[in-house]
mmCIF file with all atom_site columns, C-alpha atoms in Angstrom:
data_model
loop_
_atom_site.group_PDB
_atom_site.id
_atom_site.type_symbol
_atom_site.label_atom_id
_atom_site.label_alt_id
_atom_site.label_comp_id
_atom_site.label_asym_id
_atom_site.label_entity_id
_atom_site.label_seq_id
_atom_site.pdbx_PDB_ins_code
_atom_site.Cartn_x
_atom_site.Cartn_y
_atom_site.Cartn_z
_atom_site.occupancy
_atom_site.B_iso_or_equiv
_atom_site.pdbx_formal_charge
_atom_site.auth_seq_id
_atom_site.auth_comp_id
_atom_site.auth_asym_id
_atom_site.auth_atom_id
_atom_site.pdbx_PDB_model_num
ATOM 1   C CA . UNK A 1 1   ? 73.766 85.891  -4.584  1.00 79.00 ? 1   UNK A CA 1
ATOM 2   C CA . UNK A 1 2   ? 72.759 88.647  -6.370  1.00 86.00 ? 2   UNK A CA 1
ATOM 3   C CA . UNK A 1 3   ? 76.458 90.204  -7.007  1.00 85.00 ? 3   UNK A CA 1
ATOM 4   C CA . UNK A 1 4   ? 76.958 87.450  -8.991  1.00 85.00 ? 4   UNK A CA 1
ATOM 5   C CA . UNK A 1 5   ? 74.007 88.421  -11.458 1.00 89.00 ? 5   UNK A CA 1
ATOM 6   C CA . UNK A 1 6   ? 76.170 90.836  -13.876 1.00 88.00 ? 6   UNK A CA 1
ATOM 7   C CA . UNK A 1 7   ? 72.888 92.996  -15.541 1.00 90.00 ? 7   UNK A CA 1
ATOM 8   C CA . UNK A 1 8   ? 72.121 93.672  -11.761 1.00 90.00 ? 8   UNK A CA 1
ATOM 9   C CA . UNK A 1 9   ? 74.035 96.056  -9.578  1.00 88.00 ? 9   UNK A CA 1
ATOM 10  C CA . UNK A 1 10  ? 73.761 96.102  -5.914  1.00 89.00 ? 10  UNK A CA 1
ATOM 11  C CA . UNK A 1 11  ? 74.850 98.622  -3.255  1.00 90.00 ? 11  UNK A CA 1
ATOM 12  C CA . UNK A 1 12  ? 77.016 97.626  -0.132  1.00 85.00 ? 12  UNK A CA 1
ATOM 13  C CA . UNK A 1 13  ? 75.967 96.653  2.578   1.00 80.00 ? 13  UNK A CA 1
ATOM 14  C CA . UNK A 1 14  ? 77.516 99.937  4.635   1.00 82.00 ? 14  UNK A CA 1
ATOM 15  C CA . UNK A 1 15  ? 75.028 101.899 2.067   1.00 87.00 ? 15  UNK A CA 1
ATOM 16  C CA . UNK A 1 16  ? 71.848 100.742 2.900   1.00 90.00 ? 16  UNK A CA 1
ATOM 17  C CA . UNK A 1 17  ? 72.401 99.934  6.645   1.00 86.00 ? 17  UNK A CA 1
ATOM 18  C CA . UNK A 1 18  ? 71.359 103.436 7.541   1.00 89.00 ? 18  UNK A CA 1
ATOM 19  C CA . UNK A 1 19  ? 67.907 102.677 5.920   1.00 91.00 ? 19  UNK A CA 1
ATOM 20  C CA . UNK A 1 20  ? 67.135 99.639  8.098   1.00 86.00 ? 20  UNK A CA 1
ATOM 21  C CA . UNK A 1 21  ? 65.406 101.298 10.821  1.00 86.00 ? 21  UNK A CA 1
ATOM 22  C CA . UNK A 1 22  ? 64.240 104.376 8.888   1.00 89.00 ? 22  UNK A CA 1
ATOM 23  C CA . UNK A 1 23  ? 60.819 105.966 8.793   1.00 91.00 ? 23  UNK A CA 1
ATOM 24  C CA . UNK A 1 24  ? 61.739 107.134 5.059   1.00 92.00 ? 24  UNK A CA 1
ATOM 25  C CA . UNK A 1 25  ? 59.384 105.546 2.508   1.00 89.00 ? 25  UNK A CA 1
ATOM 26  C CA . UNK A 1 26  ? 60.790 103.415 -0.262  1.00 87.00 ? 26  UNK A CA 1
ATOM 27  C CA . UNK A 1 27  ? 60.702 106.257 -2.660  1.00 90.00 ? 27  UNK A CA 1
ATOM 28  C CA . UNK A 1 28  ? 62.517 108.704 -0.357  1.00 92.00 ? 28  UNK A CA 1
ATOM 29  C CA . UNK A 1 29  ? 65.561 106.100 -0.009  1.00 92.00 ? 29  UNK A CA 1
ATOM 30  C CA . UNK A 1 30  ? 65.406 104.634 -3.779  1.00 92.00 ? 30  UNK A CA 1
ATOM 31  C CA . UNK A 1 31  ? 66.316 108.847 -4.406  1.00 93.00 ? 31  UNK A CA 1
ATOM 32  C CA . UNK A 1 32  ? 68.833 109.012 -1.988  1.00 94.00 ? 32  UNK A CA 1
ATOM 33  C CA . UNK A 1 33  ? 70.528 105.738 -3.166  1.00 93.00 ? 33  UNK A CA 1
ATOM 34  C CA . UNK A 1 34  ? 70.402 106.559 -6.792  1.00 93.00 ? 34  UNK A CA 1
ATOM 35  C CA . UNK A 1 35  ? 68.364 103.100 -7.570  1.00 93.00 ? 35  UNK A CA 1
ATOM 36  C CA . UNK A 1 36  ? 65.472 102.321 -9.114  1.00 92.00 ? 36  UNK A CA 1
ATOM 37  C CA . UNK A 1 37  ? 64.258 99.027  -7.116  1.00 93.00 ? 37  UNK A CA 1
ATOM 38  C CA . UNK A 1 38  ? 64.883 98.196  -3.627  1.00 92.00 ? 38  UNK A CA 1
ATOM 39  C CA . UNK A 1 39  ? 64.600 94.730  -1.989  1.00 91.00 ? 39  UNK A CA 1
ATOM 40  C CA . UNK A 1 40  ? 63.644 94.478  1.757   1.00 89.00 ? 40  UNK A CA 1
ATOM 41  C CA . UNK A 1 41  ? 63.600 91.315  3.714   1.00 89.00 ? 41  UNK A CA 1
ATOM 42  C CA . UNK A 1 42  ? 63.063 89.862  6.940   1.00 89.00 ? 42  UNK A CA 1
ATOM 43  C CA . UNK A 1 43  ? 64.848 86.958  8.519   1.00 87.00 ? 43  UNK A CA 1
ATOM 44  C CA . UNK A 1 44  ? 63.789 85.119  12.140  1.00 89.00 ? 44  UNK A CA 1
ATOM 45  C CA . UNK A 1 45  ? 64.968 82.088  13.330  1.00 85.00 ? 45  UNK A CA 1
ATOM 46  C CA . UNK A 1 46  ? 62.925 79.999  15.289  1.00 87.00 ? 46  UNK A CA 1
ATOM 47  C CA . UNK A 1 47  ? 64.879 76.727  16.661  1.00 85.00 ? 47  UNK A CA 1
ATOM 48  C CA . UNK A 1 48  ? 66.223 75.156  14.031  1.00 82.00 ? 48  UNK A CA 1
ATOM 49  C CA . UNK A 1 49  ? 63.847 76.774  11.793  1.00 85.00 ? 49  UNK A CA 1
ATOM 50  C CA . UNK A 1 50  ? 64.247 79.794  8.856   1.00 84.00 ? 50  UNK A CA 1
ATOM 51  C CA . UNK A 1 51  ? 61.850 81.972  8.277   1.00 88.00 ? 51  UNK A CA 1
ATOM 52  C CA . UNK A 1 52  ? 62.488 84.801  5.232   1.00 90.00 ? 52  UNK A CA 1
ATOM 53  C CA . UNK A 1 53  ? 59.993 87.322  3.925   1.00 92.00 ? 53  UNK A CA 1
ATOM 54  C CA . UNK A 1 54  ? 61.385 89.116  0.907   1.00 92.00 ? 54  UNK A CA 1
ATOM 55  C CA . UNK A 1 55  ? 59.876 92.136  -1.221  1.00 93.00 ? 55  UNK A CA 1
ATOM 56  C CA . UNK A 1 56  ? 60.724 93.471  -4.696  1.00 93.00 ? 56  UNK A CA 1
ATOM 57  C CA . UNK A 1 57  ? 59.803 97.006  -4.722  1.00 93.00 ? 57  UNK A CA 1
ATOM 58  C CA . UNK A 1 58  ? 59.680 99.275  -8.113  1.00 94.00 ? 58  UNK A CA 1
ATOM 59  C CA . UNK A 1 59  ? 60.535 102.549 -6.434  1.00 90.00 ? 59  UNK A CA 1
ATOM 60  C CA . UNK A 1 60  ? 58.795 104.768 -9.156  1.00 88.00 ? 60  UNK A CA 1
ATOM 61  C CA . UNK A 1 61  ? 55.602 103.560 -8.343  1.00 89.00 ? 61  UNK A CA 1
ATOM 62  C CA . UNK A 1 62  ? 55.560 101.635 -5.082  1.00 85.00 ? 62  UNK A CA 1
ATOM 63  C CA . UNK A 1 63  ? 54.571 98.478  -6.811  1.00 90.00 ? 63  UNK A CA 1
ATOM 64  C CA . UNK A 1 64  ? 55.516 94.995  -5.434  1.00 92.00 ? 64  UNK A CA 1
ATOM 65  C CA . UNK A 1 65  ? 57.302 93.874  -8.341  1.00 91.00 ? 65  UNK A CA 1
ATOM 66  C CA . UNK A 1 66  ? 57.480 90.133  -6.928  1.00 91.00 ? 66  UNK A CA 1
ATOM 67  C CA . UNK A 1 67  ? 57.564 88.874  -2.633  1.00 92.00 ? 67  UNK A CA 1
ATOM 68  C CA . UNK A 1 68  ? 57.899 85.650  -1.298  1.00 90.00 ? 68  UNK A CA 1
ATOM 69  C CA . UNK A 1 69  ? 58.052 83.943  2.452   1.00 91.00 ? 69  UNK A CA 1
ATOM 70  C CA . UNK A 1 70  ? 59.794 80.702  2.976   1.00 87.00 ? 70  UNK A CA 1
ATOM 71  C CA . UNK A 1 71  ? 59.857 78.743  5.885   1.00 87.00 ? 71  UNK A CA 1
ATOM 72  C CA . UNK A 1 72  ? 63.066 75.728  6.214   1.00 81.00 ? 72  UNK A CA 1
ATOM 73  C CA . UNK A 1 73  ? 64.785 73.358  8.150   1.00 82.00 ? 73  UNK A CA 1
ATOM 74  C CA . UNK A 1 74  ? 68.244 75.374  8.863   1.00 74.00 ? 74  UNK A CA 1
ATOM 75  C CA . UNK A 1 75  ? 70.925 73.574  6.839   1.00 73.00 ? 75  UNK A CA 1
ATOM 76  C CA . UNK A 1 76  ? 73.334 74.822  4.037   1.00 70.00 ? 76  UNK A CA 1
ATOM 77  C CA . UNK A 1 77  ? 71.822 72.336  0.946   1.00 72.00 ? 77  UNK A CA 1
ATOM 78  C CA . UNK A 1 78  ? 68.529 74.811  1.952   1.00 74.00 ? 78  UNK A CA 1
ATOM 79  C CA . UNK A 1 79  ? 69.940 77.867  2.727   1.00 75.00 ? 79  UNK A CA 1
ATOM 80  C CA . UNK A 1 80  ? 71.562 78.098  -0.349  1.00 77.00 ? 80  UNK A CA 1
ATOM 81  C CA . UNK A 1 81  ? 68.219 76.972  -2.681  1.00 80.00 ? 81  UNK A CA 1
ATOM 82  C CA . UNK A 1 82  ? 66.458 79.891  -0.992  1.00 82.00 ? 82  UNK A CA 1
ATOM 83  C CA . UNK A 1 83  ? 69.445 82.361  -1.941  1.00 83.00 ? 83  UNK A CA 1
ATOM 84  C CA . UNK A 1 84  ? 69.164 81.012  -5.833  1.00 84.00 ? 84  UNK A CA 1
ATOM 85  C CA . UNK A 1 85  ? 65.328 80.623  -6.097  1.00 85.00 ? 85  UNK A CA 1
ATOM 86  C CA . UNK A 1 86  ? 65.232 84.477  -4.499  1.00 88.00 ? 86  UNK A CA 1
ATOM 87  C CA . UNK A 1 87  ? 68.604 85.302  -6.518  1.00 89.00 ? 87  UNK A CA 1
ATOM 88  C CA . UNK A 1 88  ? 66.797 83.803  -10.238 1.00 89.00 ? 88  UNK A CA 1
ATOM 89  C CA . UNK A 1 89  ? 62.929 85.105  -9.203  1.00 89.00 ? 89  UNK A CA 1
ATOM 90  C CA . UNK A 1 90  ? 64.722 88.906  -8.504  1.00 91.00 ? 90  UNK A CA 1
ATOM 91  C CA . UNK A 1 91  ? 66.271 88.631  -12.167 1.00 92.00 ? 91  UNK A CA 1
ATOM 92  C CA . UNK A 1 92  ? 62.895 87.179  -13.755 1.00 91.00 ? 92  UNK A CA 1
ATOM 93  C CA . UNK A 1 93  ? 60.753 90.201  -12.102 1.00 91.00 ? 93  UNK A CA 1
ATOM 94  C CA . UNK A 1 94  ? 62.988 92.635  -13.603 1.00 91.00 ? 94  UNK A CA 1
ATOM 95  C CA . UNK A 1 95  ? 63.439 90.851  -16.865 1.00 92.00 ? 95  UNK A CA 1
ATOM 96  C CA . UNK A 1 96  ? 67.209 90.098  -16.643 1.00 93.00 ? 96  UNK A CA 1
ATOM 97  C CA . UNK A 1 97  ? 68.461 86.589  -18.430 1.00 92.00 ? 97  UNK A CA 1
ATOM 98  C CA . UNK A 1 98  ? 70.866 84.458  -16.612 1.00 91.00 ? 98  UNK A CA 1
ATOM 99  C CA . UNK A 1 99  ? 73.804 83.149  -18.724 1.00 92.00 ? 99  UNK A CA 1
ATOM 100 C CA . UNK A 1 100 ? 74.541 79.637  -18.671 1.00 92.00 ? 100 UNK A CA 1
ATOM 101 C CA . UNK A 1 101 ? 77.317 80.474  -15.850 1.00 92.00 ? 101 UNK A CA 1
ATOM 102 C CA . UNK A 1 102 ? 75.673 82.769  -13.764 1.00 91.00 ? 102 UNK A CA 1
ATOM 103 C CA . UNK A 1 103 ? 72.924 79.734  -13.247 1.00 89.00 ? 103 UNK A CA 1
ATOM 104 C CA . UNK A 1 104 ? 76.093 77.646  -12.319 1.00 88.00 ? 104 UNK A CA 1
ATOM 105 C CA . UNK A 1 105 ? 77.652 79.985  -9.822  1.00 86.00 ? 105 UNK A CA 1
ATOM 106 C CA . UNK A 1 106 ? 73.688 80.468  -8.033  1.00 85.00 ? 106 UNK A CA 1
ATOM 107 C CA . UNK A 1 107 ? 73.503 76.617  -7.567  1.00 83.00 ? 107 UNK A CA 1
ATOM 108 C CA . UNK A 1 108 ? 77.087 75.959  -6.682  1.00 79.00 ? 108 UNK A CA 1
ATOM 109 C CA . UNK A 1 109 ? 77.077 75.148  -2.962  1.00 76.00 ? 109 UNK A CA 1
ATOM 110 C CA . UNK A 1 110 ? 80.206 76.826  -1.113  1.00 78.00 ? 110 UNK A CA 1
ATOM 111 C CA . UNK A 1 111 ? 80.169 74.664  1.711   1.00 81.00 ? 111 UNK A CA 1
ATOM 112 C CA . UNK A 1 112 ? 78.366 71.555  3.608   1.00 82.00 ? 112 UNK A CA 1
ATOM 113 C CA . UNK A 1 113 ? 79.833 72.525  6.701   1.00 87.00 ? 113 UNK A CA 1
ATOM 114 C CA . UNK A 1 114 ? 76.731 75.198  8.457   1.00 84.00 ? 114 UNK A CA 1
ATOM 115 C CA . UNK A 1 115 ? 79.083 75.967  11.459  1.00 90.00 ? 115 UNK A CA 1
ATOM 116 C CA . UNK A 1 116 ? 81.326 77.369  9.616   1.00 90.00 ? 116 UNK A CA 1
ATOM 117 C CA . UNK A 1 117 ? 78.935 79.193  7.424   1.00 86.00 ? 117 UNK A CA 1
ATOM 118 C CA . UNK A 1 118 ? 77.362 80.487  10.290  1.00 86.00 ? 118 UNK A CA 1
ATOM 119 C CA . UNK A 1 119 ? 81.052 81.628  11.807  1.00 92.00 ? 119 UNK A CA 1
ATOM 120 C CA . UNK A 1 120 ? 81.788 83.241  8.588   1.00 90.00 ? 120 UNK A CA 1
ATOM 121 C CA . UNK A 1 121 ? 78.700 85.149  8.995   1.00 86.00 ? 121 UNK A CA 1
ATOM 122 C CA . UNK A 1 122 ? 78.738 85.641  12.324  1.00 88.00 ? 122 UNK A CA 1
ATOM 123 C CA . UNK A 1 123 ? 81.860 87.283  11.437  1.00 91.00 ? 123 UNK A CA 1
ATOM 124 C CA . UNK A 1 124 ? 80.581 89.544  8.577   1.00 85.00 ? 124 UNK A CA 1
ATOM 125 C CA . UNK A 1 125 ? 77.743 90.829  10.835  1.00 83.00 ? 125 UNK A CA 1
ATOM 126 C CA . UNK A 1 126 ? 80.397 92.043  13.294  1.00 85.00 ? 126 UNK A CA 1
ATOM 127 C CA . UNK A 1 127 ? 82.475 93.338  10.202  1.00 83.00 ? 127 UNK A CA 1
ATOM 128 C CA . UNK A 1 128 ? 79.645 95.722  9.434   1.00 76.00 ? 128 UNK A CA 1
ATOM 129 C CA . UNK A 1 129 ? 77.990 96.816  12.429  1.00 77.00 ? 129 UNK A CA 1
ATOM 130 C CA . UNK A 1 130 ? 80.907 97.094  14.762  1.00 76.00 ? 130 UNK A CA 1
ATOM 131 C CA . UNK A 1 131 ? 84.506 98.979  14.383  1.00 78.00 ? 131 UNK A CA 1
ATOM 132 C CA . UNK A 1 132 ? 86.213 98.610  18.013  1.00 84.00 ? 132 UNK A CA 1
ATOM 133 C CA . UNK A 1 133 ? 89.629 96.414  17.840  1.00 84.00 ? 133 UNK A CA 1
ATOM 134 C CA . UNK A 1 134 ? 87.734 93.877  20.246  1.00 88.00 ? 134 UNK A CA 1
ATOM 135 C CA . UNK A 1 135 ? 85.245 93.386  17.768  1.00 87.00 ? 135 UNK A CA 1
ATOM 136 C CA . UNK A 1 136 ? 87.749 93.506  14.432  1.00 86.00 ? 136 UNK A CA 1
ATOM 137 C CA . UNK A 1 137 ? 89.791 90.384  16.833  1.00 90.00 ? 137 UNK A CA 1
ATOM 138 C CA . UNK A 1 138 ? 86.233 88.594  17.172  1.00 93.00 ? 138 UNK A CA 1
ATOM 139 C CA . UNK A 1 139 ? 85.523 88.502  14.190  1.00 92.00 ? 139 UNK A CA 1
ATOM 140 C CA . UNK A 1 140 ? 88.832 87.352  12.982  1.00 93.00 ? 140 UNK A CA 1
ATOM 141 C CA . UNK A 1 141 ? 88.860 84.553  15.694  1.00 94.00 ? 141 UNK A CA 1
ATOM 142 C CA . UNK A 1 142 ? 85.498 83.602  13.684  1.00 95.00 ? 142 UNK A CA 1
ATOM 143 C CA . UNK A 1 143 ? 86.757 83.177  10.518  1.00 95.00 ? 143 UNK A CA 1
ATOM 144 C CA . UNK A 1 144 ? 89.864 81.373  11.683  1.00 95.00 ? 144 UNK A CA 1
ATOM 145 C CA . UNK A 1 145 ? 86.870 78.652  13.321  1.00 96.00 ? 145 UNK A CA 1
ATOM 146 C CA . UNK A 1 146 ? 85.329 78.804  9.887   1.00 94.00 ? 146 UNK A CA 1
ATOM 147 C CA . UNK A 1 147 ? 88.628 77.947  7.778   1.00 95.00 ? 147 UNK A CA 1
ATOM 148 C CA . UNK A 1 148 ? 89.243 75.195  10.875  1.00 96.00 ? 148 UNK A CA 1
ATOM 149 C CA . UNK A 1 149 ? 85.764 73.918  10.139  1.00 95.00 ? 149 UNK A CA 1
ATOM 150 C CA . UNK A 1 150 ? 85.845 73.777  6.670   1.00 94.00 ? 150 UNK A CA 1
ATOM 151 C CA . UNK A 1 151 ? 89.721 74.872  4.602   1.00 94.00 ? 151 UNK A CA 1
ATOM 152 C CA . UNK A 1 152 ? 88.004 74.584  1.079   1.00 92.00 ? 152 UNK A CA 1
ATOM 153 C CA . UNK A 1 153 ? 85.569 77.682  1.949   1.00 89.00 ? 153 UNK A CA 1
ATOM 154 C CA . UNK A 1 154 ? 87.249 80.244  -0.490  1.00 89.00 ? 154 UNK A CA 1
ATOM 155 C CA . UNK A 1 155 ? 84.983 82.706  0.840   1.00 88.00 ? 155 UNK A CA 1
ATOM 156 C CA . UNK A 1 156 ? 86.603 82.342  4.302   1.00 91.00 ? 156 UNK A CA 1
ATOM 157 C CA . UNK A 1 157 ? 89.801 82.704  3.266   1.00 91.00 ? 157 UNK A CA 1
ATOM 158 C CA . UNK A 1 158 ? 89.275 85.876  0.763   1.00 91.00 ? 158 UNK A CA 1
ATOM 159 C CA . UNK A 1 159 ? 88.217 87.786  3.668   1.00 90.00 ? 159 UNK A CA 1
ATOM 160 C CA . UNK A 1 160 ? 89.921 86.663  6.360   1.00 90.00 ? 160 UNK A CA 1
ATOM 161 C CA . UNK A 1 161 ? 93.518 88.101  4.752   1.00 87.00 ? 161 UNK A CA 1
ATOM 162 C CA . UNK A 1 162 ? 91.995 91.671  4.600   1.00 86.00 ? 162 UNK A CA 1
ATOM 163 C CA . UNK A 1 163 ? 90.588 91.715  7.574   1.00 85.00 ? 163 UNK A CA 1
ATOM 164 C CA . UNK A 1 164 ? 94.098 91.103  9.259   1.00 85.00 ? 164 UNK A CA 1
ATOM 165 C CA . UNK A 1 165 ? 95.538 93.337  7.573   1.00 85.00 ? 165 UNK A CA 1
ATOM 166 C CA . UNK A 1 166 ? 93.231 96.180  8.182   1.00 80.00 ? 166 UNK A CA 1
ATOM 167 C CA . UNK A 1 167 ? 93.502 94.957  11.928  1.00 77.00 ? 167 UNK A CA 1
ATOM 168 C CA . UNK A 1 168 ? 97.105 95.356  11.845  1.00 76.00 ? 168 UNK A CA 1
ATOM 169 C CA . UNK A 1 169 ? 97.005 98.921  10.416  1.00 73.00 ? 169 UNK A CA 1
ATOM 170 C CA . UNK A 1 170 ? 94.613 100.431 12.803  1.00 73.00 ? 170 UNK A CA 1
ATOM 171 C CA . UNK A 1 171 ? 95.689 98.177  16.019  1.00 70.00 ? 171 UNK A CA 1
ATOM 172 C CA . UNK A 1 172 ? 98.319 95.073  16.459  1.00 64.00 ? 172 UNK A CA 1
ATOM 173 C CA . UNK A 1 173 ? 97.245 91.595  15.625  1.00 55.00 ? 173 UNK A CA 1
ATOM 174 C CA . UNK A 1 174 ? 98.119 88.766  17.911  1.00 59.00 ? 174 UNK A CA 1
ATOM 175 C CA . UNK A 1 175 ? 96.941 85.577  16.700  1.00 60.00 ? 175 UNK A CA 1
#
């Protein structure tokens, strides 16, 4: 939700996977990724419950700039308040005003439909971690159960084009 906050820039996610794991301190990977702030997170699921930890970090001085936990029943109408509360208390903790459009586009619900949600990010998870053509077809077979599950999910269908295309350049695609 962030992305969609135009005074805030965020790195991709291939440039800060390398950090998950790491023994680096905050201030040691803030330098290395040319930013200023850094926000960490946990997520565990626990049934059919969410549980996210999330942490604000002013690399210059290793203060907690703002951190939250939230615990929730698993369902999109919630999944998405957490993303805008955490989206609108990031930009209040570093001072940034929302327009009257970016408040519209951190409310607006994508989809009702959690299976597909969870396909499509099933799918992106596989996108990032993994680069074998079994995984690239997986992943591909997940968004085309996301766009089954719910055809009005734009963000589906913006990603699922690319993704057979790049399949097709780097092995065959047979649907």
């Amino acid at each position: 939700q962030l992305t969609k906050i135009t005074k805030i820039t965020t790195l991709a996610r291939a440039s800060v996977m390398p950090f998950r794991d790491s023994k680096q301190t905050a201030q040691e990977i803030a330098k290395i990724l040319g930013v200023y702030y850094i926000l960490n997170g946990t997520i565990e699921q626990d049934g059919n419950q969410l549980h996210i930890s999330v942490q604000l970090l002013d690399a210059s001085n290793k203060l907690d700039l703002w951190t939250n936990s939230y615990s929730f029943d698993l369902n999109t109408k919630n999944l998405f308040a957490v993303q805008s509360y955490i989206a609108m208390s990031v930009s209040a903790a570093l001072d940034v005003k929302l327009s009257h459009k970016e408040k519209a586009q951190l409310t607006h619900l994508p989809t009702h439909n959690m299976q597909a949600l969870e396909a499509y990010f099933h799918a992106l998870a596989i996108r990032a971690m993994e680069h074998t053509a079994q995984s690239h077809q997986k992943a591909i077979h997940l968004l085309e159960l996301a766009v089954q599950l719910d055809p009005k999910h734009a963000q589906t269908h913006a990603l699922i084009a690319p993704m057979i295309l790049g399949f097709s350049f780097n092995w065959s695609y047979h649907p």
